[in-house]
């Protein structure tokens, strides 16, 4: 009887712990969704309403602390920091979304082709993937950006060409596991060609994983763009970017002016964590086994 009571208590504690985990996860997903929605609305609504003059300089307002007139203060040449952070976030989000989409398309095509054809094609493609993976992303990105003039599109090309490798591996492993499924064997037995099996059966089955990889890639791409801009290799120094804002604020931070560094950093950290939180919730939803393991 005592053993039964003990097992009942353990089961109740396990259920209570599971409900607490689900409640915490729901709060996290809601907060991530609200932050992501606010980010998207800010970058879509604010720039058309309030135009930012990139060349405007007002030294009389240089390095003003946060106030009602300037909630985030001003930078080292008197420009409103809140408005520049919103414009910089727009650039980072644009680079992250477009680069993640392009990298996902490339990685999905390469991974699906390698797994579908198999044999020497698979071996050659994956050895190329391993070769590119051996080079640090940032170093390869610097090499690509250095071949073009500073601008948004060279950064997008650089990030996209250095971030498709993980997607190719994920899609390849998924396609290899799907090739042994009964519906694929039935399609081949029915006379379907390899191209038809790949496009009609394998690719649609891996699209959820590819979409998840794209969402997870957006924060990474935003950080990559900010790193390139911080190094002076991304956008021109006068153009608002979160990386350039942090880079130009280094001298102000050493002088004791904290706001030119803090707020651009928060504009980079908070949205990327929110997007990563939504991607984590999506991963739990499309992988019920992993979700049940996380609840234990």
mmCIF file of C-alpha atoms in Angstrom:
data_model
loop_
_atom_site.group_PDB
_atom_site.id
_atom_site.type_symbol
_atom_site.label_atom_id
_atom_site.label_comp_id
_atom_site.label_asym_id
_atom_site.label_seq_id
_atom_site.Cartn_x
_atom_site.Cartn_y
_atom_site.Cartn_z
ATOM 1 C CA UNK A 1 0.000 0.000 0.000
ATOM 2 C CA UNK A 2 2.850 2.359 0.832
ATOM 3 C CA UNK A 3 4.492 1.627 -2.510
ATOM 4 C CA UNK A 4 1.263 2.450 -4.314
ATOM 5 C CA UNK A 5 0.960 5.755 -2.433
ATOM 6 C CA UNK A 6 4.556 6.629 -3.290
ATOM 7 C CA UNK A 7 4.007 5.879 -6.975
ATOM 8 C CA UNK A 8 0.827 7.995 -6.952
ATOM 9 C CA UNK A 9 2.694 10.930 -5.403
ATOM 10 C CA UNK A 10 5.488 10.627 -7.963
ATOM 11 C CA UNK A 11 2.941 10.536 -10.792
ATOM 12 C CA UNK A 12 1.222 13.663 -9.450
ATOM 13 C CA UNK A 13 4.533 15.469 -9.150
ATOM 14 C CA UNK A 14 5.406 14.454 -12.714
ATOM 15 C CA UNK A 15 2.067 15.766 -14.015
ATOM 16 C CA UNK A 16 2.475 19.003 -12.052
ATOM 17 C CA UNK A 17 5.978 19.425 -13.445
ATOM 18 C CA UNK A 18 4.687 18.795 -16.963
ATOM 19 C CA UNK A 19 1.950 21.420 -16.555
ATOM 20 C CA UNK A 20 4.524 23.909 -15.251
ATOM 21 C CA UNK A 21 6.760 23.248 -18.239
ATOM 22 C CA UNK A 22 3.857 23.681 -20.658
ATOM 23 C CA UNK A 23 2.833 26.925 -18.956
ATOM 24 C CA UNK A 24 6.383 28.266 -19.092
ATOM 25 C CA UNK A 25 6.670 27.283 -22.739
ATOM 26 C CA UNK A 26 3.373 29.003 -23.559
ATOM 27 C CA UNK A 27 4.547 32.216 -21.877
ATOM 28 C CA UNK A 28 7.846 32.046 -23.754
ATOM 29 C CA UNK A 29 6.168 31.491 -27.110
ATOM 30 C CA UNK A 30 3.668 34.315 -26.487
ATOM 31 C CA UNK A 31 6.417 36.746 -25.516
ATOM 32 C CA UNK A 32 8.487 35.721 -28.556
ATOM 33 C CA UNK A 33 5.502 36.176 -30.865
ATOM 34 C CA UNK A 34 4.710 39.638 -29.439
ATOM 35 C CA UNK A 35 8.318 40.814 -29.730
ATOM 36 C CA UNK A 36 8.606 39.477 -33.278
ATOM 37 C CA UNK A 37 5.320 41.145 -34.286
ATOM 38 C CA UNK A 38 6.430 44.441 -32.744
ATOM 39 C CA UNK A 39 9.740 44.195 -34.602
ATOM 40 C CA UNK A 40 8.064 43.583 -37.959
ATOM 41 C CA UNK A 41 5.552 46.403 -37.394
ATOM 42 C CA UNK A 42 8.319 48.815 -36.383
ATOM 43 C CA UNK A 43 10.440 48.201 -39.479
ATOM 44 C CA UNK A 44 7.383 48.379 -41.755
ATOM 45 C CA UNK A 45 5.594 51.392 -40.279
ATOM 46 C CA UNK A 46 8.248 53.720 -38.843
ATOM 47 C CA UNK A 47 10.498 54.318 -41.915
ATOM 48 C CA UNK A 48 7.662 55.437 -44.251
ATOM 49 C CA UNK A 49 6.290 57.773 -41.573
ATOM 50 C CA UNK A 50 9.533 59.262 -40.279
ATOM 51 C CA UNK A 51 12.224 59.760 -42.904
ATOM 52 C CA UNK A 52 15.824 59.487 -41.729
ATOM 53 C CA UNK A 53 18.456 61.737 -43.250
ATOM 54 C CA UNK A 54 21.623 59.643 -43.123
ATOM 55 C CA UNK A 55 23.832 62.700 -43.658
ATOM 56 C CA UNK A 56 22.127 64.957 -41.077
ATOM 57 C CA UNK A 57 24.505 66.319 -38.420
ATOM 58 C CA UNK A 58 23.616 68.502 -35.438
ATOM 59 C CA UNK A 59 26.630 68.832 -33.150
ATOM 60 C CA UNK A 60 24.589 70.904 -30.689
ATOM 61 C CA UNK A 61 22.712 67.680 -29.813
ATOM 62 C CA UNK A 62 25.827 65.508 -29.717
ATOM 63 C CA UNK A 63 25.606 62.580 -27.256
ATOM 64 C CA UNK A 64 22.484 63.742 -25.465
ATOM 65 C CA UNK A 65 21.328 61.197 -22.831
ATOM 66 C CA UNK A 66 17.877 59.575 -23.099
ATOM 67 C CA UNK A 67 15.078 62.087 -22.658
ATOM 68 C CA UNK A 68 11.478 62.686 -23.699
ATOM 69 C CA UNK A 69 12.608 64.322 -26.938
ATOM 70 C CA UNK A 70 15.072 61.506 -27.681
ATOM 71 C CA UNK A 71 14.055 58.324 -25.763
ATOM 72 C CA UNK A 72 17.296 56.540 -26.686
ATOM 73 C CA UNK A 73 19.459 59.652 -26.694
ATOM 74 C CA UNK A 74 21.573 60.854 -29.618
ATOM 75 C CA UNK A 75 24.755 59.589 -31.233
ATOM 76 C CA UNK A 76 28.146 61.252 -31.624
ATOM 77 C CA UNK A 77 26.913 63.624 -34.354
ATOM 78 C CA UNK A 78 23.540 64.490 -32.859
ATOM 79 C CA UNK A 79 21.250 62.044 -34.684
ATOM 80 C CA UNK A 80 18.276 60.451 -32.915
ATOM 81 C CA UNK A 81 19.392 57.001 -31.786
ATOM 82 C CA UNK A 82 15.913 55.446 -31.608
ATOM 83 C CA UNK A 83 15.208 56.199 -35.249
ATOM 84 C CA UNK A 84 18.631 54.969 -36.331
ATOM 85 C CA UNK A 85 18.137 51.740 -34.357
ATOM 86 C CA UNK A 86 14.832 51.115 -36.143
ATOM 87 C CA UNK A 87 16.461 51.717 -39.525
ATOM 88 C CA UNK A 88 19.393 49.502 -38.559
ATOM 89 C CA UNK A 89 17.015 46.759 -37.443
ATOM 90 C CA UNK A 90 15.270 46.992 -40.807
ATOM 91 C CA UNK A 91 18.559 46.394 -42.598
ATOM 92 C CA UNK A 92 19.516 43.476 -40.338
ATOM 93 C CA UNK A 93 16.079 41.880 -40.673
ATOM 94 C CA UNK A 94 16.129 42.280 -44.465
ATOM 95 C CA UNK A 95 19.553 40.665 -44.681
ATOM 96 C CA UNK A 96 18.526 37.872 -42.318
ATOM 97 C CA UNK A 97 15.296 36.993 -44.123
ATOM 98 C CA UNK A 98 16.604 37.156 -47.700
ATOM 99 C CA UNK A 99 19.889 35.422 -46.896
ATOM 100 C CA UNK A 100 18.103 32.668 -44.955
ATOM 101 C CA UNK A 101 15.678 32.113 -47.834
ATOM 102 C CA UNK A 102 18.438 31.922 -50.454
ATOM 103 C CA UNK A 103 20.617 29.686 -48.278
ATOM 104 C CA UNK A 104 17.675 27.366 -47.582
ATOM 105 C CA UNK A 105 16.879 27.020 -51.280
ATOM 106 C CA UNK A 106 20.521 26.240 -52.088
ATOM 107 C CA UNK A 107 20.918 23.829 -49.188
ATOM 108 C CA UNK A 108 17.641 22.048 -49.906
ATOM 109 C CA UNK A 109 18.509 21.582 -53.577
ATOM 110 C CA UNK A 110 22.034 20.352 -52.842
ATOM 111 C CA UNK A 111 21.018 18.035 -50.001
ATOM 112 C CA UNK A 112 18.050 16.548 -51.866
ATOM 113 C CA UNK A 113 20.102 15.984 -55.027
ATOM 114 C CA UNK A 114 22.925 14.310 -53.109
ATOM 115 C CA UNK A 115 20.575 11.933 -51.268
ATOM 116 C CA UNK A 116 18.321 11.217 -54.242
ATOM 117 C CA UNK A 117 21.114 10.328 -56.686
ATOM 118 C CA UNK A 118 23.339 8.639 -54.114
ATOM 119 C CA UNK A 119 26.547 6.848 -55.046
ATOM 120 C CA UNK A 120 29.474 8.909 -56.269
ATOM 121 C CA UNK A 121 27.285 12.017 -56.618
ATOM 122 C CA UNK A 122 26.453 11.907 -52.915
ATOM 123 C CA UNK A 123 30.090 11.361 -51.956
ATOM 124 C CA UNK A 124 31.413 14.205 -54.114
ATOM 125 C CA UNK A 125 28.748 16.675 -52.990
ATOM 126 C CA UNK A 126 29.211 15.906 -49.303
ATOM 127 C CA UNK A 127 32.999 16.160 -49.572
ATOM 128 C CA UNK A 128 32.510 19.628 -51.069
ATOM 129 C CA UNK A 129 30.189 20.488 -48.189
ATOM 130 C CA UNK A 130 32.811 19.284 -45.704
ATOM 131 C CA UNK A 131 35.467 21.352 -47.471
ATOM 132 C CA UNK A 132 33.433 24.541 -47.262
ATOM 133 C CA UNK A 133 32.497 23.764 -43.643
ATOM 134 C CA UNK A 134 36.173 23.588 -42.682
ATOM 135 C CA UNK A 135 36.531 27.312 -43.439
ATOM 136 C CA UNK A 136 35.132 29.637 -40.725
ATOM 137 C CA UNK A 137 31.925 31.364 -41.857
ATOM 138 C CA UNK A 138 33.119 34.819 -40.903
ATOM 139 C CA UNK A 139 36.440 34.448 -42.705
ATOM 140 C CA UNK A 140 34.749 33.212 -45.882
ATOM 141 C CA UNK A 141 32.134 35.960 -45.589
ATOM 142 C CA UNK A 142 34.846 38.614 -45.314
ATOM 143 C CA UNK A 143 36.489 37.246 -48.452
ATOM 144 C CA UNK A 144 33.210 37.394 -50.402
ATOM 145 C CA UNK A 145 32.228 40.877 -49.214
ATOM 146 C CA UNK A 146 35.706 42.238 -49.981
ATOM 147 C CA UNK A 147 35.162 41.519 -53.681
ATOM 148 C CA UNK A 148 32.255 44.007 -53.897
ATOM 149 C CA UNK A 149 31.575 47.582 -52.966
ATOM 150 C CA UNK A 150 29.933 48.111 -49.543
ATOM 151 C CA UNK A 151 26.171 47.619 -49.677
ATOM 152 C CA UNK A 152 23.241 45.462 -48.602
ATOM 153 C CA UNK A 153 23.292 42.952 -51.458
ATOM 154 C CA UNK A 154 26.964 41.936 -51.117
ATOM 155 C CA UNK A 155 26.250 41.193 -47.459
ATOM 156 C CA UNK A 156 23.197 39.116 -48.403
ATOM 157 C CA UNK A 157 25.235 37.161 -50.965
ATOM 158 C CA UNK A 158 28.014 36.620 -48.424
ATOM 159 C CA UNK A 159 25.677 35.348 -45.695
ATOM 160 C CA UNK A 160 23.672 33.160 -48.086
ATOM 161 C CA UNK A 161 26.762 31.500 -49.587
ATOM 162 C CA UNK A 162 28.183 30.674 -46.151
ATOM 163 C CA UNK A 163 25.035 29.385 -44.408
ATOM 164 C CA UNK A 164 23.532 26.738 -46.708
ATOM 165 C CA UNK A 165 25.806 23.923 -45.541
ATOM 166 C CA UNK A 166 23.856 22.942 -42.417
ATOM 167 C CA UNK A 167 20.594 22.927 -44.369
ATOM 168 C CA UNK A 168 22.126 20.635 -46.994
ATOM 169 C CA UNK A 169 23.133 18.153 -44.303
ATOM 170 C CA UNK A 170 19.694 18.240 -42.651
ATOM 171 C CA UNK A 171 17.813 17.760 -45.924
ATOM 172 C CA UNK A 172 20.178 14.987 -47.029
ATOM 173 C CA UNK A 173 19.664 13.025 -43.810
ATOM 174 C CA UNK A 174 15.886 13.444 -44.044
ATOM 175 C CA UNK A 175 15.785 12.314 -47.681
ATOM 176 C CA UNK A 176 17.979 9.303 -46.903
ATOM 177 C CA UNK A 177 15.551 8.255 -44.167
ATOM 178 C CA UNK A 178 12.564 8.774 -46.466
ATOM 179 C CA UNK A 179 14.029 6.683 -49.284
ATOM 180 C CA UNK A 180 13.378 3.517 -47.272
ATOM 181 C CA UNK A 181 9.720 4.345 -46.601
ATOM 182 C CA UNK A 182 6.991 2.142 -48.164
ATOM 183 C CA UNK A 183 5.387 4.971 -50.147
ATOM 184 C CA UNK A 184 8.692 5.618 -51.951
ATOM 185 C CA UNK A 185 9.045 1.917 -52.770
ATOM 186 C CA UNK A 186 5.473 1.916 -54.065
ATOM 187 C CA UNK A 187 6.144 4.926 -56.294
ATOM 188 C CA UNK A 188 9.285 3.317 -57.736
ATOM 189 C CA UNK A 189 7.445 0.018 -58.271
ATOM 190 C CA UNK A 190 4.744 1.959 -60.118
ATOM 191 C CA UNK A 191 7.291 3.181 -62.641
ATOM 192 C CA UNK A 192 7.939 6.690 -61.284
ATOM 193 C CA UNK A 193 11.257 8.180 -62.354
ATOM 194 C CA UNK A 194 13.885 9.320 -59.871
ATOM 195 C CA UNK A 195 13.113 12.965 -60.679
ATOM 196 C CA UNK A 196 9.384 12.457 -60.077
ATOM 197 C CA UNK A 197 9.978 10.622 -56.802
ATOM 198 C CA UNK A 198 12.256 13.414 -55.632
ATOM 199 C CA UNK A 199 9.989 16.326 -56.603
ATOM 200 C CA UNK A 200 6.593 14.752 -55.806
ATOM 201 C CA UNK A 201 7.383 12.694 -52.699
ATOM 202 C CA UNK A 202 10.734 13.489 -51.103
ATOM 203 C CA UNK A 203 10.921 17.285 -51.338
ATOM 204 C CA UNK A 204 7.386 17.939 -49.988
ATOM 205 C CA UNK A 205 8.178 15.664 -47.040
ATOM 206 C CA UNK A 206 11.311 17.635 -46.077
ATOM 207 C CA UNK A 207 9.819 21.110 -46.512
ATOM 208 C CA UNK A 208 8.865 21.447 -42.796
ATOM 209 C CA UNK A 209 12.461 20.697 -41.782
ATOM 210 C CA UNK A 210 13.782 23.077 -44.446
ATOM 211 C CA UNK A 211 11.414 25.811 -43.267
ATOM 212 C CA UNK A 212 12.526 25.300 -39.674
ATOM 213 C CA UNK A 213 16.158 25.535 -40.785
ATOM 214 C CA UNK A 214 15.362 28.820 -42.551
ATOM 215 C CA UNK A 215 13.758 30.324 -39.439
ATOM 216 C CA UNK A 216 16.660 29.204 -37.257
ATOM 217 C CA UNK A 217 19.045 30.738 -39.777
ATOM 218 C CA UNK A 218 17.517 34.231 -39.587
ATOM 219 C CA UNK A 219 19.038 35.166 -36.174
ATOM 220 C CA UNK A 220 22.392 33.708 -37.226
ATOM 221 C CA UNK A 221 22.316 35.721 -40.458
ATOM 222 C CA UNK A 222 21.437 38.917 -38.547
ATOM 223 C CA UNK A 223 24.400 38.418 -36.239
ATOM 224 C CA UNK A 224 26.634 37.665 -39.218
ATOM 225 C CA UNK A 225 25.593 40.901 -40.939
ATOM 226 C CA UNK A 226 26.186 42.873 -37.743
ATOM 227 C CA UNK A 227 29.642 41.329 -37.384
ATOM 228 C CA UNK A 228 30.575 42.280 -40.950
ATOM 229 C CA UNK A 229 29.264 45.821 -40.442
ATOM 230 C CA UNK A 230 31.104 46.066 -37.124
ATOM 231 C CA UNK A 231 34.319 45.201 -38.953
ATOM 232 C CA UNK A 232 33.584 47.910 -41.525
ATOM 233 C CA UNK A 233 32.999 45.448 -44.376
ATOM 234 C CA UNK A 234 29.213 45.496 -44.598
ATOM 235 C CA UNK A 235 27.311 48.700 -45.194
ATOM 236 C CA UNK A 236 28.801 52.179 -45.636
ATOM 237 C CA UNK A 237 29.577 53.842 -42.312
ATOM 238 C CA UNK A 238 26.943 56.558 -42.796
ATOM 239 C CA UNK A 239 24.126 54.053 -43.406
ATOM 240 C CA UNK A 240 22.182 52.914 -40.351
ATOM 241 C CA UNK A 241 23.002 49.329 -39.365
ATOM 242 C CA UNK A 242 23.102 47.750 -35.931
ATOM 243 C CA UNK A 243 26.679 46.644 -36.505
ATOM 244 C CA UNK A 244 27.855 50.079 -37.626
ATOM 245 C CA UNK A 245 26.007 51.740 -34.738
ATOM 246 C CA UNK A 246 27.856 49.576 -32.226
ATOM 247 C CA UNK A 247 31.139 50.090 -34.053
ATOM 248 C CA UNK A 248 30.872 53.891 -34.088
ATOM 249 C CA UNK A 249 29.824 53.947 -30.411
ATOM 250 C CA UNK A 250 33.013 52.315 -29.081
ATOM 251 C CA UNK A 251 34.686 55.636 -28.386
ATOM 252 C CA UNK A 252 31.575 56.973 -26.663
ATOM 253 C CA UNK A 253 31.448 53.910 -24.403
ATOM 254 C CA UNK A 254 35.033 54.465 -23.289
ATOM 255 C CA UNK A 255 34.082 58.075 -22.459
ATOM 256 C CA UNK A 256 31.224 56.893 -20.221
ATOM 257 C CA UNK A 257 28.318 57.382 -22.660
ATOM 258 C CA UNK A 258 26.575 53.996 -22.465
ATOM 259 C CA UNK A 259 23.394 54.555 -24.505
ATOM 260 C CA UNK A 260 24.922 54.569 -28.047
ATOM 261 C CA UNK A 261 26.131 50.998 -27.423
ATOM 262 C CA UNK A 262 23.369 49.597 -25.211
ATOM 263 C CA UNK A 263 20.306 50.287 -27.342
ATOM 264 C CA UNK A 264 21.668 49.014 -30.703
ATOM 265 C CA UNK A 265 22.850 45.907 -28.858
ATOM 266 C CA UNK A 266 19.369 45.369 -27.383
ATOM 267 C CA UNK A 267 17.789 45.884 -30.803
ATOM 268 C CA UNK A 268 19.982 43.059 -32.058
ATOM 269 C CA UNK A 269 19.742 40.654 -29.104
ATOM 270 C CA UNK A 270 16.031 40.829 -28.218
ATOM 271 C CA UNK A 271 14.521 40.245 -31.726
ATOM 272 C CA UNK A 272 16.955 37.439 -32.521
ATOM 273 C CA UNK A 273 16.128 35.686 -29.230
ATOM 274 C CA UNK A 274 12.418 36.092 -30.000
ATOM 275 C CA UNK A 275 12.786 34.568 -33.463
ATOM 276 C CA UNK A 276 14.853 31.729 -32.014
ATOM 277 C CA UNK A 277 12.117 31.132 -29.419
ATOM 278 C CA UNK A 278 9.468 30.819 -32.117
ATOM 279 C CA UNK A 279 11.715 28.457 -34.061
ATOM 280 C CA UNK A 280 12.157 26.321 -30.960
ATOM 281 C CA UNK A 281 8.382 26.077 -30.504
ATOM 282 C CA UNK A 282 8.023 25.099 -34.156
ATOM 283 C CA UNK A 283 10.675 22.413 -33.722
ATOM 284 C CA UNK A 284 8.788 20.927 -30.780
ATOM 285 C CA UNK A 285 5.564 20.943 -32.777
ATOM 286 C CA UNK A 286 6.914 19.130 -35.844
ATOM 287 C CA UNK A 287 8.834 16.654 -33.678
ATOM 288 C CA UNK A 288 6.384 15.271 -31.093
ATOM 289 C CA UNK A 289 8.926 12.790 -29.749
ATOM 290 C CA UNK A 290 11.349 15.565 -28.867
ATOM 291 C CA UNK A 291 8.482 17.530 -27.321
ATOM 292 C CA UNK A 292 7.518 14.615 -25.073
ATOM 293 C CA UNK A 293 11.153 14.213 -24.025
ATOM 294 C CA UNK A 294 11.369 17.895 -23.086
ATOM 295 C CA UNK A 295 8.300 17.588 -20.885
ATOM 296 C CA UNK A 296 9.876 14.864 -18.708
#
